PDB file of C-alpha atoms and ligand atoms in Angstrom:
ATOM      1  CA  UNK C   1       0.101  -0.241   0.523  1.00 82.00           C
ATOM      2  CA  UNK C   2       1.372   3.126  -0.371  1.00 86.00           C
ATOM      3  CA  UNK C   3       1.466   6.215   2.180  1.00 80.00           C
ATOM      4  CA  UNK C   4      -0.821   8.290  -0.217  1.00 81.00           C
ATOM      5  CA  UNK C   5      -3.995   5.203   0.556  1.00 84.00           C
ATOM      6  CA  UNK C   6      -2.945   5.669   3.874  1.00 82.00           C
ATOM      7  CA  UNK C   7      -3.658   9.015   3.822  1.00 81.00           C
ATOM      8  CA  UNK C   8      -6.205   8.388   2.692  1.00 83.00           C
ATOM      9  CA  UNK C   9      -7.151   6.628   5.871  1.00 85.00           C
ATOM     10  CA  UNK C  10      -7.169   9.396   8.013  1.00 88.00           C
ATOM     11  CA  UNK C  11     -10.948  11.861   9.049  1.00 89.00           C
ATOM     12  CA  UNK C  12     -10.019  15.537   9.495  1.00 91.00           C
ATOM     13  CA  UNK C  13     -11.920  17.705  11.958  1.00 92.00           C
ATOM     14  CA  UNK C  14     -11.241  21.286  10.106  1.00 93.00           C
ATOM     15  CA  UNK C  15     -11.978  24.484  12.049  1.00 93.00           C
ATOM     16  CA  UNK C  16     -12.287  26.368   9.746  1.00 93.00           C
ATOM     17  CA  UNK C  17     -11.329  29.762   9.987  1.00 93.00           C
ATOM     18  CA  UNK C  18      -8.752  29.074  12.020  1.00 94.00           C
ATOM     19  CA  UNK C  19      -5.642  27.122  10.496  1.00 95.00           C
ATOM     20  CA  UNK C  20      -3.300  26.337  13.549  1.00 96.00           C
ATOM     21  CA  UNK C  21      -0.037  26.389  11.851  1.00 97.00           C
ATOM     22  CA  UNK C  22       0.256  30.291   9.288  1.00 97.00           C
ATOM     23  CA  UNK C  23       3.207  31.219   7.678  1.00 98.00           C
ATOM     24  CA  UNK C  24       4.175  34.442   9.312  1.00 98.00           C
ATOM     25  CA  UNK C  25       4.543  37.532   6.526  1.00 98.00           C
ATOM     26  CA  UNK C  26       7.694  37.652   4.266  1.00 98.00           C
ATOM     27  CA  UNK C  27       9.435  38.101   0.924  1.00 97.00           C
ATOM     28  CA  UNK C  28      10.985  35.245   0.367  1.00 97.00           C
ATOM     29  CA  UNK C  29      11.756  32.475   2.341  1.00 98.00           C
ATOM     30  CA  UNK C  30      13.983  32.033   4.585  1.00 98.00           C
ATOM     31  CA  UNK C  31      16.085  28.494   3.569  1.00 98.00           C
ATOM     32  CA  UNK C  32      13.994  26.275   6.364  1.00 98.00           C
ATOM     33  CA  UNK C  33      11.095  27.270   5.250  1.00 98.00           C
ATOM     34  CA  UNK C  34      10.884  27.333   1.650  1.00 98.00           C
ATOM     35  CA  UNK C  35      12.802  23.126   3.090  1.00 98.00           C
ATOM     36  CA  UNK C  36       9.015  22.327   4.881  1.00 98.00           C
ATOM     37  CA  UNK C  37       7.129  22.383   1.296  1.00 98.00           C
ATOM     38  CA  UNK C  38       9.938  18.981   0.185  1.00 98.00           C
ATOM     39  CA  UNK C  39       9.175  17.367   3.589  1.00 97.00           C
ATOM     40  CA  UNK C  40       6.592  17.930   4.751  1.00 97.00           C
ATOM     41  CA  UNK C  41       4.520  14.853   4.896  1.00 93.00           C
ATOM     42  CA  UNK C  42       1.940  15.547   3.791  1.00 92.00           C
ATOM     43  CA  UNK C  43       2.338  17.408   1.386  1.00 95.00           C
ATOM     44  CA  UNK C  44       0.718  20.998   3.164  1.00 96.00           C
ATOM     45  CA  UNK C  45       3.717  23.678   1.709  1.00 98.00           C
ATOM     46  CA  UNK C  46       3.998  24.857  -1.345  1.00 98.00           C
ATOM     47  CA  UNK C  47       5.376  28.192  -2.505  1.00 98.00           C
ATOM     48  CA  UNK C  48       3.072  30.648  -4.455  1.00 97.00           C
ATOM     49  CA  UNK C  49       4.347  31.953  -8.371  1.00 97.00           C
ATOM     50  CA  UNK C  50       5.915  35.057  -6.578  1.00 97.00           C
ATOM     51  CA  UNK C  51       7.615  32.613  -4.307  1.00 97.00           C
ATOM     52  CA  UNK C  52       6.528  32.482  -1.484  1.00 98.00           C
ATOM     53  CA  UNK C  53       5.696  29.887   0.828  1.00 98.00           C
ATOM     54  CA  UNK C  54       2.369  29.237   1.813  1.00 98.00           C
ATOM     55  CA  UNK C  55       0.101  26.654   3.980  1.00 97.00           C
ATOM     56  CA  UNK C  56      -3.093  24.417   3.956  1.00 96.00           C
ATOM     57  CA  UNK C  57      -2.779  23.098   6.556  1.00 94.00           C
ATOM     58  CA  UNK C  58      -6.273  21.063   6.327  1.00 90.00           C
ATOM     59  CA  UNK C  59      -4.098  17.892   5.315  1.00 90.00           C
ATOM     60  CA  UNK C  60      -2.200  18.047   8.337  1.00 95.00           C
ATOM     61  CA  UNK C  61      -0.962  15.362  10.353  1.00 94.00           C
ATOM     62  CA  UNK C  62       0.572  17.249  13.104  1.00 96.00           C
ATOM     63  CA  UNK C  63       3.750  15.515  13.275  1.00 95.00           C
ATOM     64  CA  UNK C  64       5.685  18.531  14.513  1.00 97.00           C
ATOM     65  CA  UNK C  65       8.100  18.242  11.710  1.00 98.00           C
ATOM     66  CA  UNK C  66       7.799  21.689   9.783  1.00 98.00           C
ATOM     67  CA  UNK C  67       7.424  23.561  14.122  1.00 98.00           C
ATOM     68  CA  UNK C  68      10.767  21.417  14.944  1.00 98.00           C
ATOM     69  CA  UNK C  69      12.794  22.226  11.933  1.00 98.00           C
ATOM     70  CA  UNK C  70      11.488  26.651  12.243  1.00 98.00           C
ATOM     71  CA  UNK C  71      11.886  26.629  15.925  1.00 97.00           C
ATOM     72  CA  UNK C  72      15.030  28.938  15.268  1.00 97.00           C
ATOM     73  CA  UNK C  73      14.058  30.769  12.557  1.00 97.00           C
ATOM     74  CA  UNK C  74      10.463  31.666  13.928  1.00 97.00           C
ATOM     75  CA  UNK C  75       9.231  31.717   9.442  1.00 98.00           C
ATOM     76  CA  UNK C  76       5.882  29.825  11.212  1.00 98.00           C
ATOM     77  CA  UNK C  77       3.136  30.081  14.140  1.00 97.00           C
ATOM     78  CA  UNK C  78       2.292  26.743  15.073  1.00 97.00           C
ATOM     79  CA  UNK C  79      -0.255  25.385  17.291  1.00 96.00           C
ATOM     80  CA  UNK C  80      -2.208  21.943  18.056  1.00 95.00           C
ATOM     81  CA  UNK C  81      -5.953  22.213  17.330  1.00 95.00           C
ATOM     82  CA  UNK C  82      -9.235  23.369  19.276  1.00 94.00           C
ATOM     83  CA  UNK C  83      -9.787  19.946  21.229  1.00 92.00           C
ATOM     84  CA  UNK C  84     -12.212  17.955  19.002  1.00 90.00           C
ATOM     85  CA  UNK C  85     -10.278  19.391  15.829  1.00 94.00           C
ATOM     86  CA  UNK C  86      -7.630  18.205  13.727  1.00 94.00           C
ATOM     87  CA  UNK C  87      -6.405  14.382  12.387  1.00 92.00           C
ATOM     88  CA  UNK C  88      -8.622  11.615  14.087  1.00 89.00           C
ATOM     89  CA  UNK C  89      -5.999   8.057  13.075  1.00 84.00           C
ATOM     90  CA  UNK C  90      -8.402   5.520  14.027  1.00 70.00           C
ATOM     91  CA  UNK C  91      -9.552   5.053  10.358  1.00 62.00           C
ATOM     92  CA  UNK C  92      -6.061   4.569   9.662  1.00 48.00           C
TER      93      UNK C  92
HETATM   94 FE1  LIG D 101       2.804  19.146   8.252  1.00 55.92          FE
HETATM   95 FE2  LIG D 101       3.571  17.892   9.848  1.00 55.92          FE
HETATM   96 FE3  LIG D 101       4.197  20.767  10.056  1.00 55.92          FE
HETATM   97 FE4  LIG D 101       1.434  19.254  10.037  1.00 55.92          FE
HETATM   98  S1  LIG D 101       3.433  18.963  12.007  1.00 55.92           S
HETATM   99  S2  LIG D 101       1.689  21.027   8.416  1.00 55.92           S
HETATM  100  S3  LIG D 101       1.966  17.402   8.285  1.00 55.92           S
HETATM  101  S4  LIG D 101       5.085  19.027   8.580  1.00 55.92           S
END
């Protein structure tokens, strides 16, 4: 079974309008921030046409990798979702 197929078995409770991770405003991303596009196992990060890094956290696995990678640079704001929201692993 492929990783993508395993990820598909997870379920998410999206907290509409209250993303638990956000990227701080920037003109050009730091090396750490830019690396998240390849590092995030759920593919939540992407580059805009003008080179900034953006996040769509709906499929976040709450693995904390991006939090650790950007701990020194402070490029992102990272919190756990509110209770009852976020990923549900019991289906995977
Ligand atoms: Fe991706 Fe993990 Fe960060 Fe969620 S916590 S956005 S899955 S790297």
